[in-house]
Amino acid sequence: MQPRFDDPLLRPIVGKVMAGERLSFEDGLSLYRSPDLLGIGYLANHVREQLNGDTTYFNVNRHINPTNVCVAACKLCAFGRQVRNPQAYTMSLDQVWEVAGQGYVEAVSEFHIVGGLHPELSLDWFCEMISGLRERYPHVHLKAFTMVEIGYLARRSKLSIEETLIRLKEAGVQSLPGGGAEIFNERVRRIICDHKIDGEEWISTARIAHQIGLKSNATMLYGHIETEEDRVDHLIRLRELQDETAGFQTYIPLAFHPANTPMQHLPATTGFADIKNIAVARLLLDNFPHVKAYWIMMTPKVAQIAQRFGADDIDGTVVEEKIYHDAGATTSQVLRREELLRLIREAGRKPVERDTLYRPVQREEATFTVLV
Ligand code: V47
């Protein structure tokens, strides 16, 4: 049964969503301004079920962060360290290849590889890291390097973005994660991540990746100093690129975690805001096939609820996570496959294990060998 949609802000939007019409910038603002979370959630769930039925996707993945050394010093980040900081680390190639094998080794279908902007590691080093992983784990999809890392590697190696992406693709990179997008608005970007590529460069790097056949994800970091207008602008710029390339697979809203960052005076986001960001994205990003509720960032409890407010993906097993845990996340760093199944089933959704490109993975239980 439809809710009553008491909030006049939502009334013009209800008809549009039900007719499958695209929402405008103003509609996006109304969604962010309306407190009627149940009304917005109803609409987002309607779109989610039209696109993905009852399915909630998950995968068996492992995050690898080869280095936390970063020249950028972004105010939003608790992970990066300057080269001489005693807490700085950089894995050797052998360490990266070894760490990759720790965990649910036979079941892992994706390595998610991101790190800091290291002033001394060359493009050749990263290509060797990737081809070494490809050789040792031929069945694992390599989703690696944010648009920001690509921009930095290109600049350091004096190659174009396209040449850099082609070198990495030839070494074995198969898709790109969605990080580094933060908020495209330049005023905010200058404050929270001054040294990163700007919003237009993030978009143009994603465009080139898509044009050479690499799919990617997209993110938005919310809950710091951005306005509602900045969020809607960010989502609409992603939607425009998706109209052009269809190269994005999933959108992941990321809540800012303030602990241990230079912005730690800011309050953490609320469950209300986290669910709202999932639902609004599902409604505005009508051309994105998937919206992910990243359980590490939202907690498994909220990510589970999000499965009825627009999300159709919950991410994966992860195994080891540094970026959010350095910023005070209190979630575990690993969820077993069985735990993911329980969360999804309890929300009344059908769990489907996917590979990185959203193809269903068929398994025999015997392939789950836990090594940690
Ligand atoms: O780009 C950094 C964010 C991102 C903080 O593509 C922070 O499947 C909150 O992009 N508080 C990296 N957020 C994570 C990321 C991601 C995660 C899961 C899945 C995928 C995917 C991508 O984390 C960064 C930045 O936006 N971040 N520091 C912080 N203190």
Short mmCIF file of C-alpha atoms and ligand atoms in Angstrom, two decimals:
data_model
loop_
_atom_site.label_atom_id
_atom_site.label_comp_id
_atom_site.label_asym_id
_atom_site.label_seq_id
_atom_site.Cartn_x
_atom_site.Cartn_y
_atom_site.Cartn_z
CA MET A 1 0.00 0.00 0.00
CA GLN A 2 1.30 3.46 -0.89
CA PRO A 3 2.06 5.82 2.00
CA ARG A 4 0.12 9.12 2.10
CA PHE A 5 3.00 11.39 1.09
CA ASP A 6 1.92 14.14 3.48
CA ASP A 7 4.95 16.30 2.69
CA PRO A 8 4.03 18.73 -0.14
CA LEU A 9 7.71 18.69 -1.20
CA LEU A 10 7.29 15.07 -2.32
CA ARG A 11 3.93 15.27 -4.13
CA PRO A 12 5.26 16.35 -7.57
CA ILE A 13 7.98 13.69 -7.32
CA VAL A 14 5.67 10.75 -6.66
CA GLY A 15 3.99 11.00 -10.08
CA LYS A 16 7.32 11.33 -11.86
CA VAL A 17 8.84 8.29 -10.16
CA MET A 18 5.78 6.16 -10.81
CA ALA A 19 5.81 7.23 -14.49
CA GLY A 20 9.55 6.47 -14.78
CA GLU A 21 10.38 10.13 -15.51
CA ARG A 22 13.79 11.62 -14.79
CA LEU A 23 14.03 13.81 -11.67
CA SER A 24 15.43 17.34 -11.87
CA PHE A 25 17.98 19.22 -9.75
CA GLU A 26 15.07 20.84 -7.86
CA ASP A 27 13.51 17.42 -7.22
CA GLY A 28 16.84 16.26 -5.80
CA LEU A 29 16.86 19.23 -3.41
CA SER A 30 13.27 18.49 -2.34
CA LEU A 31 14.23 14.89 -1.58
CA TYR A 32 17.16 16.00 0.59
CA ARG A 33 14.96 18.61 2.33
CA SER A 34 11.99 16.37 3.05
CA PRO A 35 11.98 14.60 6.42
CA ASP A 36 9.54 11.95 5.08
CA LEU A 37 12.06 9.11 5.02
CA LEU A 38 9.36 6.46 4.72
CA GLY A 39 7.81 8.19 1.69
CA ILE A 40 11.19 8.59 -0.01
CA GLY A 41 12.12 5.03 0.93
CA TYR A 42 8.89 3.72 -0.59
CA LEU A 43 9.71 5.41 -3.90
CA ALA A 44 13.35 4.28 -3.86
CA ASN A 45 12.30 0.72 -3.06
CA HIS A 46 9.85 0.81 -5.97
CA VAL A 47 12.68 1.77 -8.38
CA ARG A 48 15.04 -0.75 -6.80
CA GLU A 49 12.56 -3.59 -7.24
CA GLN A 50 11.86 -2.60 -10.83
CA LEU A 51 15.58 -2.73 -11.61
CA ASN A 52 16.77 -5.60 -9.46
CA GLY A 53 13.68 -7.40 -8.16
CA ASP A 54 14.25 -9.07 -4.83
CA THR A 55 17.96 -9.62 -5.32
CA THR A 56 20.66 -8.29 -3.03
CA TYR A 57 24.12 -8.76 -4.47
CA PHE A 58 27.28 -9.47 -2.48
CA ASN A 59 30.73 -10.69 -3.36
CA VAL A 60 33.65 -12.45 -1.75
CA ASN A 61 36.37 -9.87 -1.96
CA ARG A 62 39.56 -8.79 -0.27
CA HIS A 63 40.83 -5.24 0.11
CA ILE A 64 44.56 -4.64 -0.31
CA ASN A 65 46.17 -1.27 0.52
CA PRO A 66 49.81 -1.58 -0.62
CA THR A 67 50.88 1.73 0.95
CA ASN A 68 49.51 4.48 3.19
CA VAL A 69 52.23 6.92 2.12
CA CYS A 70 50.50 9.87 0.52
CA VAL A 71 51.68 13.26 -0.69
CA ALA A 72 48.15 14.69 -0.52
CA ALA A 73 47.41 15.26 3.22
CA CYS A 74 43.63 15.59 2.69
CA LYS A 75 41.60 16.91 5.63
CA LEU A 76 39.03 14.15 5.14
CA CYS A 77 41.50 11.31 5.55
CA ALA A 78 42.88 9.41 8.56
CA PHE A 79 44.71 6.82 6.46
CA GLY A 80 47.46 8.68 4.58
CA ARG A 81 50.90 9.36 6.09
CA GLN A 82 53.83 11.48 4.93
CA VAL A 83 56.84 9.41 3.81
CA ARG A 84 58.89 9.98 7.00
CA ASN A 85 56.04 9.39 9.46
CA PRO A 86 56.81 6.40 11.76
CA GLN A 87 53.34 5.00 10.99
CA ALA A 88 53.96 5.07 7.24
CA TYR A 89 54.15 1.67 5.55
CA THR A 90 54.80 0.42 2.06
CA MET A 91 54.57 -3.26 1.22
CA SER A 92 57.18 -4.91 -0.98
CA LEU A 93 55.86 -6.65 -4.10
CA ASP A 94 56.33 -10.01 -2.34
CA GLN A 95 54.29 -8.75 0.63
CA VAL A 96 51.43 -7.60 -1.63
CA TRP A 97 51.35 -10.99 -3.34
CA GLU A 98 51.46 -12.80 -0.01
CA VAL A 99 48.79 -10.65 1.73
CA ALA A 100 46.51 -11.23 -1.25
CA GLY A 101 46.48 -14.94 -0.43
CA GLN A 102 45.47 -14.54 3.22
CA GLY A 103 41.83 -15.21 4.03
CA TYR A 104 39.18 -17.09 2.12
CA VAL A 105 41.75 -17.82 -0.48
CA GLU A 106 39.94 -20.13 -2.89
CA ALA A 107 36.64 -18.28 -2.70
CA VAL A 108 37.82 -14.72 -3.31
CA SER A 109 36.65 -13.41 -6.67
CA GLU A 110 37.89 -9.81 -6.37
CA PHE A 111 40.88 -7.90 -5.05
CA HIS A 112 40.01 -4.24 -4.34
CA ILE A 113 43.37 -2.44 -4.44
CA VAL A 114 43.82 1.21 -3.48
CA GLY A 115 46.45 3.20 -1.64
CA GLY A 116 48.08 6.58 -1.05
CA LEU A 117 49.82 8.77 -3.63
CA HIS A 118 53.36 7.52 -3.08
CA PRO A 119 56.05 9.90 -4.39
CA GLU A 120 58.55 7.11 -5.18
CA LEU A 121 56.57 4.13 -6.48
CA SER A 122 56.58 4.15 -10.29
CA LEU A 123 53.98 3.08 -12.82
CA ASP A 124 56.31 0.14 -13.64
CA TRP A 125 56.18 -0.96 -9.97
CA PHE A 126 52.38 -0.93 -9.99
CA CYS A 127 52.27 -2.76 -13.35
CA GLU A 128 54.55 -5.45 -11.88
CA MET A 129 52.36 -5.67 -8.75
CA ILE A 130 49.29 -6.18 -10.94
CA SER A 131 50.85 -8.68 -13.35
CA GLY A 132 52.25 -10.61 -10.36
CA LEU A 133 48.75 -10.84 -8.87
CA ARG A 134 47.31 -11.85 -12.24
CA GLU A 135 49.89 -14.66 -12.50
CA ARG A 136 49.41 -15.92 -8.94
CA TYR A 137 45.60 -15.53 -8.72
CA PRO A 138 44.37 -15.88 -12.31
CA HIS A 139 40.73 -16.40 -11.30
CA VAL A 140 40.52 -13.20 -9.18
CA HIS A 141 39.20 -9.96 -10.75
CA LEU A 142 41.55 -7.01 -10.17
CA LYS A 143 39.60 -3.83 -9.34
CA ALA A 144 42.35 -1.32 -8.71
CA PHE A 145 43.28 2.38 -8.45
CA THR A 146 40.95 5.32 -7.97
CA MET A 147 40.76 8.07 -10.61
CA VAL A 148 42.95 10.12 -8.23
CA GLU A 149 45.72 7.49 -8.22
CA ILE A 150 45.49 7.24 -12.03
CA GLY A 151 45.87 11.04 -12.33
CA TYR A 152 48.92 11.02 -10.03
CA LEU A 153 50.60 8.06 -11.77
CA ALA A 154 50.05 9.69 -15.17
CA ARG A 155 51.59 12.96 -14.00
CA ARG A 156 54.60 11.25 -12.42
CA SER A 157 55.27 9.05 -15.42
CA LYS A 158 54.67 11.91 -17.90
CA LEU A 159 52.07 9.88 -19.79
CA SER A 160 48.53 10.80 -20.72
CA ILE A 161 45.64 9.42 -18.66
CA GLU A 162 44.77 7.14 -21.55
CA GLU A 163 48.32 5.76 -21.89
CA THR A 164 48.49 5.18 -18.13
CA LEU A 165 45.18 3.34 -18.08
CA ILE A 166 46.18 1.24 -21.09
CA ARG A 167 49.48 0.24 -19.40
CA LEU A 168 47.59 -0.82 -16.25
CA LYS A 169 44.92 -2.62 -18.26
CA GLU A 170 47.60 -4.53 -20.18
CA ALA A 171 49.19 -5.51 -16.84
CA GLY A 172 45.86 -6.97 -15.67
CA VAL A 173 43.60 -4.26 -14.18
CA GLN A 174 40.01 -5.19 -15.08
CA SER A 175 37.97 -2.38 -13.51
CA LEU A 176 38.30 0.64 -11.21
CA PRO A 177 36.76 1.30 -7.80
CA GLY A 178 34.72 4.44 -7.18
CA GLY A 179 36.88 6.27 -4.62
CA GLY A 180 38.39 9.74 -4.72
CA ALA A 181 35.25 11.44 -6.08
CA GLU A 182 34.49 13.03 -2.66
CA ILE A 183 32.36 16.05 -3.67
CA PHE A 184 32.91 17.60 -7.08
CA ASN A 185 32.12 21.18 -5.97
CA GLU A 186 35.42 23.10 -6.10
CA ARG A 187 34.84 25.23 -2.98
CA VAL A 188 34.36 22.13 -0.84
CA ARG A 189 37.08 20.18 -2.62
CA ARG A 190 39.62 22.90 -1.96
CA ILE A 191 38.94 22.57 1.76
CA ILE A 192 38.63 18.80 2.23
CA CYS A 193 41.09 17.46 -0.37
CA ASP A 194 43.08 20.33 -1.79
CA HIS A 195 45.82 18.28 -3.46
CA LYS A 196 43.59 15.87 -5.35
CA ILE A 197 42.59 16.14 -9.00
CA ASP A 198 39.56 18.39 -9.35
CA GLY A 199 36.00 17.22 -9.99
CA GLU A 200 36.22 17.72 -13.76
CA GLU A 201 39.46 15.70 -13.90
CA TRP A 202 37.81 12.88 -11.90
CA ILE A 203 34.95 12.85 -14.43
CA SER A 204 37.23 13.00 -17.46
CA THR A 205 39.44 10.18 -16.11
CA ALA A 206 36.36 8.02 -15.57
CA ARG A 207 35.22 8.86 -19.11
CA ILE A 208 38.55 7.68 -20.57
CA ALA A 209 38.51 4.51 -18.45
CA HIS A 210 35.02 3.69 -19.72
CA GLN A 211 36.03 4.48 -23.32
CA ILE A 212 38.91 1.98 -23.21
CA GLY A 213 36.62 -0.71 -21.84
CA LEU A 214 37.19 -0.51 -18.09
CA LYS A 215 34.02 -0.38 -15.99
CA SER A 216 34.17 1.60 -12.75
CA ASN A 217 32.17 2.50 -9.69
CA ALA A 218 31.36 5.96 -8.36
CA THR A 219 31.19 7.34 -4.83
CA MET A 220 30.26 10.54 -3.01
CA LEU A 221 31.58 11.51 0.41
CA TYR A 222 28.83 13.24 2.43
CA GLY A 223 28.37 14.43 6.00
CA HIS A 224 31.17 17.03 6.28
CA ILE A 225 30.92 20.63 5.02
CA GLU A 226 28.99 20.04 1.80
CA THR A 227 25.54 21.52 1.15
CA GLU A 228 22.44 19.80 -0.22
CA GLU A 229 23.07 21.62 -3.52
CA ASP A 230 26.60 20.17 -3.67
CA ARG A 231 25.25 16.64 -3.22
CA VAL A 232 22.60 17.01 -5.91
CA ASP A 233 25.14 18.60 -8.27
CA HIS A 234 27.53 15.68 -7.67
CA LEU A 235 24.87 13.07 -8.42
CA ILE A 236 23.68 14.85 -11.55
CA ARG A 237 27.24 15.12 -12.89
CA LEU A 238 27.62 11.35 -12.39
CA ARG A 239 24.28 10.78 -14.13
CA GLU A 240 25.39 12.89 -17.11
CA LEU A 241 28.57 10.88 -17.56
CA GLN A 242 26.63 7.65 -17.26
CA ASP A 243 24.29 8.83 -20.06
CA GLU A 244 27.40 9.24 -22.20
CA THR A 245 29.37 6.06 -21.39
CA ALA A 246 27.20 3.60 -19.41
CA GLY A 247 30.49 2.65 -17.76
CA PHE A 248 29.47 2.91 -14.10
CA GLN A 249 28.31 -0.25 -12.42
CA THR A 250 27.39 0.83 -8.93
CA TYR A 251 27.13 4.00 -6.89
CA ILE A 252 28.28 3.97 -3.27
CA PRO A 253 27.45 6.89 -0.93
CA LEU A 254 30.22 7.15 1.69
CA ALA A 255 29.51 8.72 5.09
CA PHE A 256 32.35 10.86 6.43
CA HIS A 257 33.99 9.33 9.54
CA PRO A 258 35.63 12.23 11.40
CA ALA A 259 37.80 10.47 14.02
CA ASN A 260 41.56 10.99 13.66
CA THR A 261 41.15 13.43 10.76
CA PRO A 262 41.79 17.21 10.83
CA MET A 263 37.98 17.56 10.72
CA GLN A 264 37.35 15.48 13.83
CA HIS A 265 35.36 18.32 15.43
CA LEU A 266 32.50 17.48 13.02
CA PRO A 267 29.77 15.12 14.21
CA ALA A 268 29.42 11.69 12.60
CA THR A 269 26.46 11.14 10.27
CA THR A 270 23.21 9.68 11.62
CA GLY A 271 21.44 6.50 10.53
CA PHE A 272 18.68 8.74 9.13
CA ALA A 273 21.15 10.57 6.86
CA ASP A 274 22.83 7.33 5.78
CA ILE A 275 19.54 5.75 4.70
CA LYS A 276 18.40 9.01 3.08
CA ASN A 277 21.56 9.15 0.95
CA ILE A 278 20.93 5.65 -0.33
CA ALA A 279 17.29 6.41 -1.19
CA VAL A 280 17.90 9.80 -2.84
CA ALA A 281 20.70 8.33 -4.96
CA ARG A 282 18.47 5.48 -6.11
CA LEU A 283 15.89 8.04 -7.26
CA LEU A 284 18.25 10.51 -8.96
CA LEU A 285 20.65 8.00 -10.56
CA ASP A 286 18.04 6.42 -12.81
CA ASN A 287 20.72 5.15 -15.21
CA PHE A 288 22.90 3.39 -12.60
CA PRO A 289 22.13 -0.33 -12.45
CA HIS A 290 23.16 -0.70 -8.79
CA VAL A 291 23.36 1.20 -5.48
CA LYS A 292 25.61 -0.27 -2.80
CA ALA A 293 25.16 0.02 0.97
CA TYR A 294 28.79 -0.51 2.02
CA TRP A 295 28.46 -2.31 5.36
CA ILE A 296 31.93 -1.31 6.59
CA MET A 297 30.92 2.33 6.38
CA MET A 298 27.23 2.02 7.42
CA THR A 299 27.51 -0.88 9.88
CA PRO A 300 25.92 -4.21 8.93
CA LYS A 301 22.73 -3.19 10.78
CA VAL A 302 22.09 -0.06 8.73
CA ALA A 303 23.31 -1.66 5.47
CA GLN A 304 20.70 -4.37 6.04
CA ILE A 305 17.87 -1.83 6.46
CA ALA A 306 19.13 0.00 3.35
CA GLN A 307 18.20 -3.09 1.32
CA ARG A 308 14.58 -1.94 1.63
CA PHE A 309 15.34 1.76 0.96
CA GLY A 310 16.92 1.58 -2.50
CA ALA A 311 20.13 -0.45 -2.15
CA ASP A 312 20.58 -3.77 -3.96
CA ASP A 313 24.19 -4.49 -2.96
CA ILE A 314 25.93 -4.78 0.41
CA ASP A 315 29.59 -5.19 -0.73
CA GLY A 316 31.50 -8.28 0.34
CA THR A 317 33.64 -10.06 2.88
CA VAL A 318 36.40 -7.35 2.69
CA VAL A 319 38.74 -9.22 5.17
CA GLU A 320 41.01 -6.29 6.02
CA GLU A 321 39.99 -2.63 5.94
CA LYS A 322 42.19 0.35 6.80
CA ILE A 323 40.65 3.58 5.43
CA TYR A 324 37.52 3.55 7.65
CA HIS A 325 39.12 1.83 10.61
CA ASP A 326 41.88 4.45 10.78
CA ALA A 327 38.99 6.98 10.89
CA GLY A 328 37.36 5.34 13.89
CA ALA A 329 35.02 2.74 12.34
CA THR A 330 34.01 0.22 14.99
CA THR A 331 32.70 -2.43 12.60
CA SER A 332 34.54 -5.70 12.18
CA GLN A 333 36.91 -5.88 9.20
CA VAL A 334 35.47 -9.10 7.87
CA LEU A 335 32.00 -10.57 7.41
CA ARG A 336 31.89 -14.27 6.66
CA ARG A 337 29.85 -15.34 3.66
CA GLU A 338 27.33 -16.96 6.04
CA GLU A 339 26.83 -13.69 7.92
CA LEU A 340 26.20 -11.79 4.68
CA LEU A 341 23.62 -14.41 3.67
CA ARG A 342 21.82 -14.06 7.01
CA LEU A 343 21.67 -10.24 6.83
CA ILE A 344 20.27 -10.35 3.30
CA ARG A 345 17.73 -13.13 3.90
CA GLU A 346 16.45 -11.54 7.09
CA ALA A 347 15.71 -8.35 5.09
CA GLY A 348 13.49 -10.46 2.82
CA ARG A 349 15.91 -10.29 -0.08
CA LYS A 350 17.40 -13.05 -2.21
CA PRO A 351 21.19 -13.18 -1.84
CA VAL A 352 23.07 -13.55 -5.10
CA GLU A 353 26.82 -13.86 -5.01
CA ARG A 354 28.20 -11.86 -7.92
CA ASP A 355 31.58 -11.31 -9.51
CA THR A 356 32.81 -7.72 -9.96
CA LEU A 357 30.88 -7.40 -13.24
CA TYR A 358 27.61 -8.52 -11.55
CA ARG A 359 27.58 -11.99 -13.11
CA PRO A 360 26.23 -14.63 -10.68
CA VAL A 361 28.91 -16.89 -9.16
CA GLN A 362 28.10 -20.58 -8.83
CA ARG A 363 29.91 -22.40 -6.04
CA GLU A 364 30.17 -25.67 -4.30
CA GLU A 365 30.42 -25.24 -0.52
CA ALA A 366 33.68 -27.22 -0.58
CA THR A 367 35.47 -24.27 -2.18
CA PHE A 368 35.30 -22.27 1.06
CA THR A 369 38.61 -22.80 2.75
CA VAL A 370 39.17 -20.39 5.60
CA LEU A 371 42.87 -19.79 6.12
CA VAL A 372 42.71 -17.16 8.87
O1 V47 B 1 37.94 7.94 -1.71
C1 V47 B 1 38.56 8.44 3.11
C2 V47 B 1 36.67 7.77 1.59
C3 V47 B 1 37.12 6.34 -0.08
C4 V47 B 1 37.47 8.82 4.91
O2 V47 B 1 34.24 0.97 -5.57
C5 V47 B 1 36.61 8.37 3.92
O3 V47 B 1 33.35 -0.82 -4.72
C6 V47 B 1 34.88 8.52 5.37
O4 V47 B 1 36.03 4.43 -2.44
N1 V47 B 1 35.65 8.97 6.37
C7 V47 B 1 37.72 4.99 -0.36
N2 V47 B 1 35.33 8.21 4.14
C8 V47 B 1 36.69 3.88 -0.23
C9 V47 B 1 35.97 3.63 -1.54
C10 V47 B 1 35.18 2.39 -1.73
C11 V47 B 1 34.78 1.65 -0.63
C12 V47 B 1 34.05 0.47 -0.86
C13 V47 B 1 33.76 0.03 -2.13
C14 V47 B 1 34.18 0.79 -3.21
C15 V47 B 1 33.91 0.29 -4.59
C16 V47 B 1 34.89 1.98 -3.02
O5 V47 B 1 36.88 6.42 1.29
C17 V47 B 1 37.92 7.58 -0.38
C18 V47 B 1 37.18 8.59 0.44
O6 V47 B 1 36.07 9.08 -0.26
N3 V47 B 1 37.31 8.17 2.84
N4 V47 B 1 38.69 8.84 4.39
C19 V47 B 1 36.93 9.14 6.19
N5 V47 B 1 37.70 9.63 7.17
#
